[in-house]
Amino acid sequence: MIVNIKIEEYLNKLNSFSFPKDREILEEMEDYAFKNDFPIVERAVGNLLYTITKLKKPKLVVELGSGYGYSGYFFAKGIEEGKVVLTDYQEKNINMAKDYYKRLNIYEKAEFNVGNAIDIAKNYKDIDILFLDLEKSKYLDAILELKSNLKIGSLVIADNVLWYGKVVEEIIDEKTEKIKVFNEYMFTNDEFFSTIVPLRDGVLISLKIK
Amino acid sequence: MIVNIKIEEYLNKLNSFSFPKDREILEEMEDYAFKNDFPIVERAVGNLLYTITKLKKPKLVVELGSGYGYSGYFFAKGIEEGKVVLTDYQEKNINMAKDYYKRLNIYEKAEFNVGNAIDIAKNYKDIDILFLDLEKSKYLDAILELKSNLKIGSLVIADNVLWYGKVVEEIIDEKTEKIKVFNEYMFTNDEFFSTIVPLRDGVLISLKIK
């Protein structure tokens, strides 16, 4: 456990007030995740992504691992002038995202890609926000391969960096070890200034400072 | 308990890598808090304040309740062009802040005030970031009195909004009730878009959207 369950419930309730006009569709997306055991960032993290997007005013957000577009919704809503690039290796998920985004009136703010997320992202230069939510063992590879596509002042946001709390267990598996190495890299490499928010499964927020 | 203690330790260790050039003085400030049981935001929250400041690029940050200047350090470091206004009702604290800020080379980025924080803050218009860390029962009053001094797009950041987890206890005292009412106000009033980060004692981050 990362956060006290009662606190999580309290926060979920407060966070559920967001985006009243889209409430029905958002709840439909959340329901799909619940019923299909599909990992999404949840509303609390989504609202944080929206807030950060409003502050950052990005032209280009690139997501590595978009699923059916739940996290991308919050970026798209926060973007004033620009776009969010969605990637997923499953065509079914991207097609779902397209349908949802049409209904949510954010289709024009997004680009949709099926395939290897890192390979797709390499085509995008001058990224303002890079969102990592792909296979956890690939986080560090993603940064090493895409660092030169990130502007100075850009943000890296990574989900699941506390990995169900496994990062503090005594015996850890290979995937958890890779997440720990990624976290240490982001906090000790002087190209980044990092912080982790223990919201849900842990969200890393890193500024590219040089 | 809000966050798993082992997770807190893990985050504290990672966060301690920040600001290596100021490490000695920061640790001196943290040590003073520990020895005197003085409530400060801690490094993890400080690093988040710095990150938000870098994104927001504020001209004017006003703190309600600065203590001896620990949270103000992170705002001052993040400000590129502007200033942070410190307030505290104890002259001793403000004098300590002045001394620390001279040693940290951020004295010129700050203004120092002794007295009633809300009254002092009323003199500042066009606030970009308002930081609440005063007497917890006064949070809502502070917002109601200072709302018109906040720009559209400005931020309210409030510390201790989960109040040691008391907000989810069955029997709550008057102070906790006031914090709960404040939180609900910030999430349901359509002038603000809010989120709470369960870092340490809970940090509310609200955008003034109209």
Coordinates of C-alpha atoms in Angstrom, one line a residue:
Chain A
M1 CA 0.0 0.0 0.0
I2 CA 1.2 3.5 -0.9
V3 CA -1.5 5.8 0.4
N4 CA -4.0 5.2 3.2
I5 CA -7.1 3.7 1.5
K6 CA -9.4 6.2 3.3
I7 CA -7.4 9.1 2.1
E8 CA -7.6 7.7 -1.5
E9 CA -11.3 7.5 -1.2
Y10 CA -11.5 11.0 0.1
L11 CA -9.4 12.3 -2.8
N12 CA -11.3 10.2 -5.3
K13 CA -14.5 11.8 -4.2
L14 CA -13.2 15.3 -4.4
N15 CA -11.6 14.6 -7.8
S16 CA -14.8 13.3 -9.2
F17 CA -16.2 16.8 -9.4
S18 CA -13.9 17.6 -12.3
F19 CA -15.1 18.1 -15.9
P20 CA -18.9 18.0 -15.2
K21 CA -19.8 18.3 -18.9
D22 CA -17.9 15.2 -19.8
R23 CA -18.8 13.2 -16.6
E24 CA -20.8 10.5 -18.3
I25 CA -18.2 9.6 -20.9
L26 CA -15.4 9.8 -18.4
E27 CA -17.3 7.5 -16.1
E28 CA -17.9 5.1 -19.0
M29 CA -14.1 5.1 -19.7
E30 CA -13.4 4.5 -16.0
D31 CA -16.0 1.7 -15.9
Y32 CA -14.3 0.0 -18.8
A33 CA -11.0 0.0 -17.0
F34 CA -12.6 -1.4 -13.8
K35 CA -14.5 -4.2 -15.6
N36 CA -11.6 -5.2 -17.9
D37 CA -8.8 -4.7 -15.3
F38 CA -7.2 -2.3 -17.7
P39 CA -4.6 0.0 -16.0
I40 CA -5.5 3.7 -16.3
V41 CA -4.2 6.7 -14.4
E42 CA -7.5 7.4 -12.6
R43 CA -9.2 10.7 -12.2
A44 CA -6.8 12.1 -9.4
V45 CA -3.8 11.7 -11.6
G46 CA -5.7 12.9 -14.7
N47 CA -6.6 16.1 -12.9
L48 CA -2.9 16.6 -12.0
L49 CA -2.0 16.0 -15.6
Y50 CA -4.5 18.7 -16.6
T51 CA -3.2 21.1 -14.1
I52 CA 0.4 20.6 -15.2
T53 CA -0.7 21.0 -18.9
K54 CA -2.4 24.3 -18.1
L55 CA 0.8 25.6 -16.4
K56 CA 3.2 24.3 -19.1
K57 CA 1.1 25.4 -22.1
P58 CA 2.7 22.7 -24.4
K59 CA 2.6 22.7 -28.2
L60 CA 3.5 19.0 -28.3
V61 CA 2.7 16.2 -25.8
V62 CA 3.8 12.7 -26.7
E63 CA 2.4 9.7 -24.8
L64 CA 4.2 6.4 -24.7
G65 CA 1.5 3.9 -24.0
S66 CA -1.9 5.6 -24.3
G67 CA -4.2 2.6 -23.9
Y68 CA -7.6 3.7 -25.1
G69 CA -6.9 7.4 -24.4
Y70 CA -7.8 8.1 -20.8
S71 CA -4.6 10.0 -19.8
G72 CA -4.6 11.7 -23.2
Y73 CA -8.0 13.2 -22.4
F74 CA -6.5 15.3 -19.6
F75 CA -3.6 16.5 -21.8
A76 CA -6.0 17.3 -24.7
K77 CA -8.3 19.3 -22.4
G78 CA -5.4 21.3 -21.0
I79 CA -3.8 22.1 -24.4
E80 CA -4.7 25.5 -25.6
E81 CA -2.7 25.4 -28.9
G82 CA -1.0 22.2 -29.8
K83 CA -1.7 18.5 -29.9
V84 CA -1.2 15.2 -28.0
V85 CA 0.3 12.2 -29.7
L86 CA -1.2 8.9 -28.7
T87 CA 0.6 5.6 -29.1
D88 CA -0.3 2.1 -28.4
Y89 CA 0.7 -1.3 -29.7
Q90 CA -2.9 -2.5 -29.9
E91 CA -5.1 -1.2 -32.8
K92 CA -8.2 -2.0 -30.8
N93 CA -7.2 0.5 -28.1
I94 CA -6.4 3.3 -30.5
N95 CA -9.7 2.7 -32.3
M96 CA -11.5 3.0 -29.0
A97 CA -9.6 6.2 -28.3
K98 CA -10.7 7.6 -31.6
D99 CA -14.3 6.9 -30.9
Y100 CA -14.1 8.4 -27.4
Y101 CA -12.3 11.5 -28.6
K102 CA -15.0 12.1 -31.3
R103 CA -17.7 12.0 -28.6
L104 CA -15.6 14.2 -26.3
N105 CA -14.9 16.8 -29.0
I106 CA -11.1 16.5 -28.6
Y107 CA -10.5 14.4 -31.8
E108 CA -8.8 17.3 -33.6
K109 CA -6.3 17.8 -30.7
A110 CA -4.9 14.3 -31.0
E111 CA -2.8 12.2 -33.3
F112 CA -3.3 8.4 -33.2
N113 CA -0.5 5.9 -33.7
V114 CA -0.4 2.1 -33.5
G115 CA 3.0 0.4 -33.0
N116 CA 6.2 0.6 -31.0
A117 CA 5.8 3.7 -28.8
I118 CA 9.5 4.6 -28.6
D119 CA 10.0 4.2 -32.4
I120 CA 7.0 6.4 -33.1
A121 CA 8.0 9.1 -30.6
K122 CA 11.5 9.4 -32.3
N123 CA 9.7 11.1 -35.2
Y124 CA 8.6 14.0 -33.0
K125 CA 11.2 16.7 -32.2
D126 CA 10.8 19.5 -29.7
I127 CA 8.6 17.6 -27.3
D128 CA 7.2 19.8 -24.4
I129 CA 5.8 16.9 -22.4
L130 CA 6.8 13.3 -22.7
F131 CA 4.4 10.9 -20.8
L132 CA 5.7 7.5 -19.9
D133 CA 3.1 4.8 -19.3
L134 CA 4.5 1.9 -21.4
E135 CA 6.1 -1.4 -20.3
K136 CA 7.8 -0.4 -17.0
S137 CA 11.1 -2.0 -17.8
K138 CA 11.5 0.3 -20.8
Y139 CA 11.3 3.7 -18.9
L140 CA 15.0 4.3 -18.8
D141 CA 15.5 3.1 -22.4
A142 CA 12.8 5.5 -23.5
I143 CA 14.5 8.5 -21.8
L144 CA 18.0 7.6 -23.2
E145 CA 16.5 7.2 -26.7
L146 CA 14.3 10.3 -26.6
K147 CA 16.3 12.7 -24.5
S148 CA 17.5 14.7 -27.5
N149 CA 13.9 15.2 -28.6
L150 CA 13.1 17.0 -25.4
K151 CA 13.3 20.8 -25.2
I152 CA 15.1 22.5 -22.4
G153 CA 12.3 23.3 -19.9
S154 CA 10.2 20.3 -21.1
L155 CA 8.7 17.8 -18.8
V156 CA 8.9 14.1 -18.4
I157 CA 5.9 12.6 -16.5
A158 CA 6.0 8.9 -15.7
D159 CA 3.3 6.8 -14.2
N160 CA 3.7 3.8 -11.8
V161 CA 7.1 4.8 -10.5
L162 CA 6.3 3.4 -7.1
W163 CA 5.0 0.2 -8.7
Y164 CA 2.5 -0.9 -6.1
G165 CA 5.0 0.0 -3.4
K166 CA 7.3 -2.8 -4.6
V167 CA 10.3 -0.3 -4.8
V168 CA 10.6 -0.5 -1.0
E169 CA 10.3 -4.2 -0.6
E170 CA 13.3 -6.2 0.5
I171 CA 13.3 -8.7 -2.3
I172 CA 12.5 -7.1 -5.6
D173 CA 12.0 -8.5 -9.1
E174 CA 13.7 -7.4 -12.3
K175 CA 11.0 -5.0 -13.3
T176 CA 11.0 -3.3 -10.0
E177 CA 14.8 -3.0 -10.0
K178 CA 14.5 -1.3 -13.4
I179 CA 12.0 1.2 -12.1
K180 CA 14.3 1.9 -9.1
V181 CA 17.3 2.5 -11.5
F182 CA 15.1 4.8 -13.6
N183 CA 14.0 6.8 -10.6
E184 CA 17.6 7.2 -9.4
Y185 CA 18.7 8.3 -12.8
M186 CA 16.0 10.9 -13.0
F187 CA 16.9 12.3 -9.5
T188 CA 20.7 12.2 -9.8
N189 CA 21.4 13.1 -13.5
D190 CA 21.9 16.8 -13.6
E191 CA 20.0 17.2 -16.9
F192 CA 16.8 16.7 -14.9
F193 CA 15.1 18.1 -11.8
S194 CA 12.7 15.5 -10.4
T195 CA 10.0 15.0 -7.9
I196 CA 7.7 12.1 -7.2
V197 CA 4.1 12.5 -6.2
P198 CA 2.7 9.5 -4.3
L199 CA -0.6 9.8 -6.0
R200 CA -2.2 6.4 -6.7
D201 CA 0.8 4.3 -8.0
G202 CA 3.4 7.2 -8.0
V203 CA 3.9 9.9 -10.6
L204 CA 7.3 11.2 -11.4
I205 CA 7.5 14.8 -12.7
S206 CA 10.9 15.8 -14.1
L207 CA 12.0 19.1 -15.6
K208 CA 14.6 18.9 -18.3
I209 CA 16.9 21.6 -17.1
K210 CA 19.8 21.3 -19.5
Chain B
M1 CA -0.9 7.9 8.5
I2 CA -1.3 9.3 5.0
V3 CA 1.6 7.6 3.0
N4 CA 3.4 4.4 3.8
I5 CA 6.4 5.2 6.0
K6 CA 8.8 3.2 3.8
I7 CA 7.6 5.0 0.7
E8 CA 8.2 8.3 2.5
E9 CA 11.7 7.3 3.4
Y10 CA 12.3 6.3 -0.2
L11 CA 11.1 9.6 -1.5
N12 CA 13.0 11.6 1.1
K13 CA 16.2 9.9 0.0
L14 CA 15.6 10.6 -3.7
N15 CA 14.5 14.2 -2.9
S16 CA 17.6 14.9 -0.8
F17 CA 19.7 15.1 -4.0
S18 CA 18.2 18.4 -4.9
F19 CA 20.1 21.7 -4.8
P20 CA 23.6 20.2 -4.0
K21 CA 25.2 23.7 -3.8
D22 CA 22.9 24.7 -1.0
R23 CA 22.8 21.4 0.7
E24 CA 24.6 22.4 3.9
I25 CA 22.3 25.4 4.6
L26 CA 19.2 23.5 3.7
E27 CA 20.1 20.7 6.0
E28 CA 20.8 23.3 8.7
M29 CA 17.2 24.7 8.2
E30 CA 15.7 21.2 8.2
D31 CA 17.7 20.3 11.4
Y32 CA 16.3 23.4 13.1
A33 CA 12.8 22.3 12.3
F34 CA 13.4 18.8 13.6
K35 CA 15.0 20.0 16.9
N36 CA 12.4 22.7 17.6
D37 CA 9.4 20.8 16.4
F38 CA 8.8 23.6 13.9
P39 CA 6.4 22.6 11.1
I40 CA 8.1 23.0 7.7
V41 CA 7.1 21.6 4.3
E42 CA 10.1 19.2 4.0
R43 CA 12.2 18.7 1.0
A44 CA 9.8 16.6 -1.0
V45 CA 7.1 19.3 -1.0
G46 CA 9.8 22.0 -1.5
N47 CA 11.0 20.3 -4.7
L48 CA 7.4 20.2 -5.9
L49 CA 7.0 23.9 -5.2
Y50 CA 10.2 24.6 -7.1
T51 CA 8.9 22.5 -10.1
I52 CA 5.6 24.3 -10.1
T53 CA 7.3 27.7 -9.9
K54 CA 9.5 26.8 -12.9
L55 CA 6.4 25.9 -14.9
K56 CA 4.3 28.9 -13.8
K57 CA 7.1 31.6 -14.1
P58 CA 5.4 33.9 -11.6
K59 CA 6.2 37.5 -11.1
L60 CA 4.7 37.6 -7.7
V61 CA 4.4 34.8 -5.1
V62 CA 2.8 35.6 -1.8
E63 CA 3.2 33.3 1.2
L64 CA 0.7 33.4 4.1
G65 CA 2.8 31.9 6.9
S66 CA 6.4 31.7 6.0
G67 CA 8.0 30.6 9.3
Y68 CA 11.7 31.1 8.9
G69 CA 11.6 30.9 5.1
Y70 CA 12.0 27.3 4.3
S71 CA 9.1 27.0 1.7
G72 CA 10.0 30.5 0.4
Y73 CA 13.5 29.1 -0.6
F74 CA 12.0 26.9 -3.2
F75 CA 9.8 29.7 -4.7
A76 CA 12.8 32.0 -4.7
K77 CA 15.0 29.5 -6.5
G78 CA 12.3 28.9 -9.1
I79 CA 11.5 32.5 -9.8
E80 CA 13.3 33.8 -12.8
E81 CA 12.0 37.4 -12.8
G82 CA 9.9 38.4 -9.8
K83 CA 9.8 38.1 -6.0
V84 CA 8.4 36.1 -3.2
V85 CA 6.7 37.9 -0.3
L86 CA 7.2 36.3 3.1
T87 CA 4.9 36.9 6.0
D88 CA 5.0 35.7 9.6
Y89 CA 3.6 37.0 12.8
Q90 CA 6.8 36.4 14.7
E91 CA 9.7 38.8 14.1
K92 CA 12.1 36.2 15.2
N93 CA 11.2 33.9 12.3
I94 CA 11.4 36.7 9.7
N95 CA 14.8 37.7 11.0
M96 CA 16.0 34.1 10.7
A97 CA 14.7 34.0 7.2
K98 CA 16.6 37.2 6.4
D99 CA 19.9 35.7 7.6
Y100 CA 19.3 32.4 5.8
Y101 CA 18.4 34.2 2.5
K102 CA 21.6 36.3 2.7
R103 CA 23.7 33.2 3.0
L104 CA 21.7 31.5 0.2
N105 CA 22.1 34.5 -2.1
I106 CA 18.3 34.8 -2.6
Y107 CA 17.8 37.9 -0.3
E108 CA 17.1 40.2 -3.3
K109 CA 14.3 37.9 -4.5
A110 CA 12.3 38.2 -1.3
E111 CA 10.3 40.8 0.7
F112 CA 9.9 40.3 4.4
N113 CA 6.9 41.2 6.5
V114 CA 6.0 40.7 10.1
G115 CA 2.3 40.8 11.1
N116 CA -1.1 39.4 10.1
A117 CA -0.5 37.5 6.9
I118 CA -4.0 38.1 5.3
D119 CA -3.8 41.8 6.0
I120 CA -0.3 42.1 4.5
A121 CA -1.3 40.1 1.5
K122 CA -4.2 42.4 0.7
N123 CA -1.6 45.0 -0.3
Y124 CA -0.5 42.8 -3.2
K125 CA -2.5 42.8 -6.4
D126 CA -2.0 40.4 -9.4
I127 CA -0.7 37.5 -7.3
D128 CA 0.5 34.6 -9.5
I129 CA 1.0 32.1 -6.7
L130 CA -0.7 32.3 -3.3
F131 CA 0.8 29.9 -0.8
L132 CA -1.3 29.0 2.3
D133 CA 0.5 27.8 5.3
L134 CA -1.0 29.9 8.1
E135 CA -3.4 28.8 10.9
K136 CA -5.4 26.0 9.3
S137 CA -8.8 27.4 10.4
K138 CA -8.1 30.5 8.3
Y139 CA -7.6 28.9 4.9
L140 CA -11.1 29.6 3.6
D141 CA -11.2 33.1 5.0
A142 CA -7.9 33.8 3.3
I143 CA -9.3 32.7 -0.1
L144 CA -12.5 34.7 0.3
E145 CA -10.6 37.8 1.3
L146 CA -7.8 37.5 -1.3
K147 CA -9.6 36.0 -4.3
S148 CA -9.9 39.3 -6.1
N149 CA -6.1 39.8 -5.8
L150 CA -5.5 36.6 -7.8
K151 CA -5.0 36.7 -11.5
I152 CA -6.9 34.3 -13.9
G153 CA -4.5 31.5 -14.4
S154 CA -2.9 32.0 -11.0
L155 CA -2.3 29.2 -8.5
V156 CA -3.3 28.6 -4.9
I157 CA -1.1 26.1 -3.2
A158 CA -2.1 25.1 0.4
D159 CA -0.1 22.9 2.7
N160 CA -1.6 20.4 5.3
V161 CA -4.9 19.9 3.6
L162 CA -5.1 16.3 4.8
W163 CA -4.2 17.4 8.3
Y164 CA -2.3 14.2 9.5
G165 CA -5.1 12.2 7.9
K166 CA -7.7 13.6 10.3
V167 CA -10.0 14.6 7.4
V168 CA -11.0 11.0 7.1
E169 CA -11.5 10.2 10.8
E170 CA -15.1 9.6 12.0
I171 CA -15.0 12.1 14.8
I172 CA -13.4 15.4 13.8
D173 CA -12.5 18.6 15.6
E174 CA -13.4 22.1 14.6
K175 CA -10.1 22.8 12.8
T176 CA -10.3 19.6 10.8
E177 CA -13.9 20.4 9.8
K178 CA -12.7 23.8 8.6
I179 CA -10.1 22.2 6.4
K180 CA -12.7 19.8 5.0
V181 CA -15.0 22.7 4.1
F182 CA -12.0 24.6 2.5
N183 CA -11.2 21.5 0.4
E184 CA -14.8 21.1 -0.7
Y185 CA -15.0 24.7 -1.6
M186 CA -11.8 24.5 -3.8
F187 CA -13.1 21.4 -5.6
T188 CA -16.7 22.5 -6.2
N189 CA -16.4 26.3 -6.8
D190 CA -16.2 26.8 -10.5
E191 CA -13.7 29.6 -10.2
F192 CA -11.0 27.0 -9.3
F193 CA -9.7 23.7 -10.7
S194 CA -8.2 21.7 -7.9
T195 CA -6.2 18.7 -7.1
I196 CA -4.6 17.4 -3.9
V197 CA -1.2 15.6 -3.9
P198 CA -0.9 13.3 -0.8
L199 CA 2.7 14.3 -0.3
R200 CA 3.7 14.5 3.4
D201 CA 0.6 16.2 4.9
G202 CA -1.3 16.9 1.7
V203 CA -0.8 19.7 -0.7
L204 CA -3.7 21.3 -2.6
I205 CA -2.9 22.8 -6.0
S206 CA -5.6 25.0 -7.5
L207 CA -5.8 26.9 -10.7
K208 CA -7.9 30.1 -10.7
I209 CA -9.8 29.5 -13.9
K210 CA -12.2 32.4 -13.8

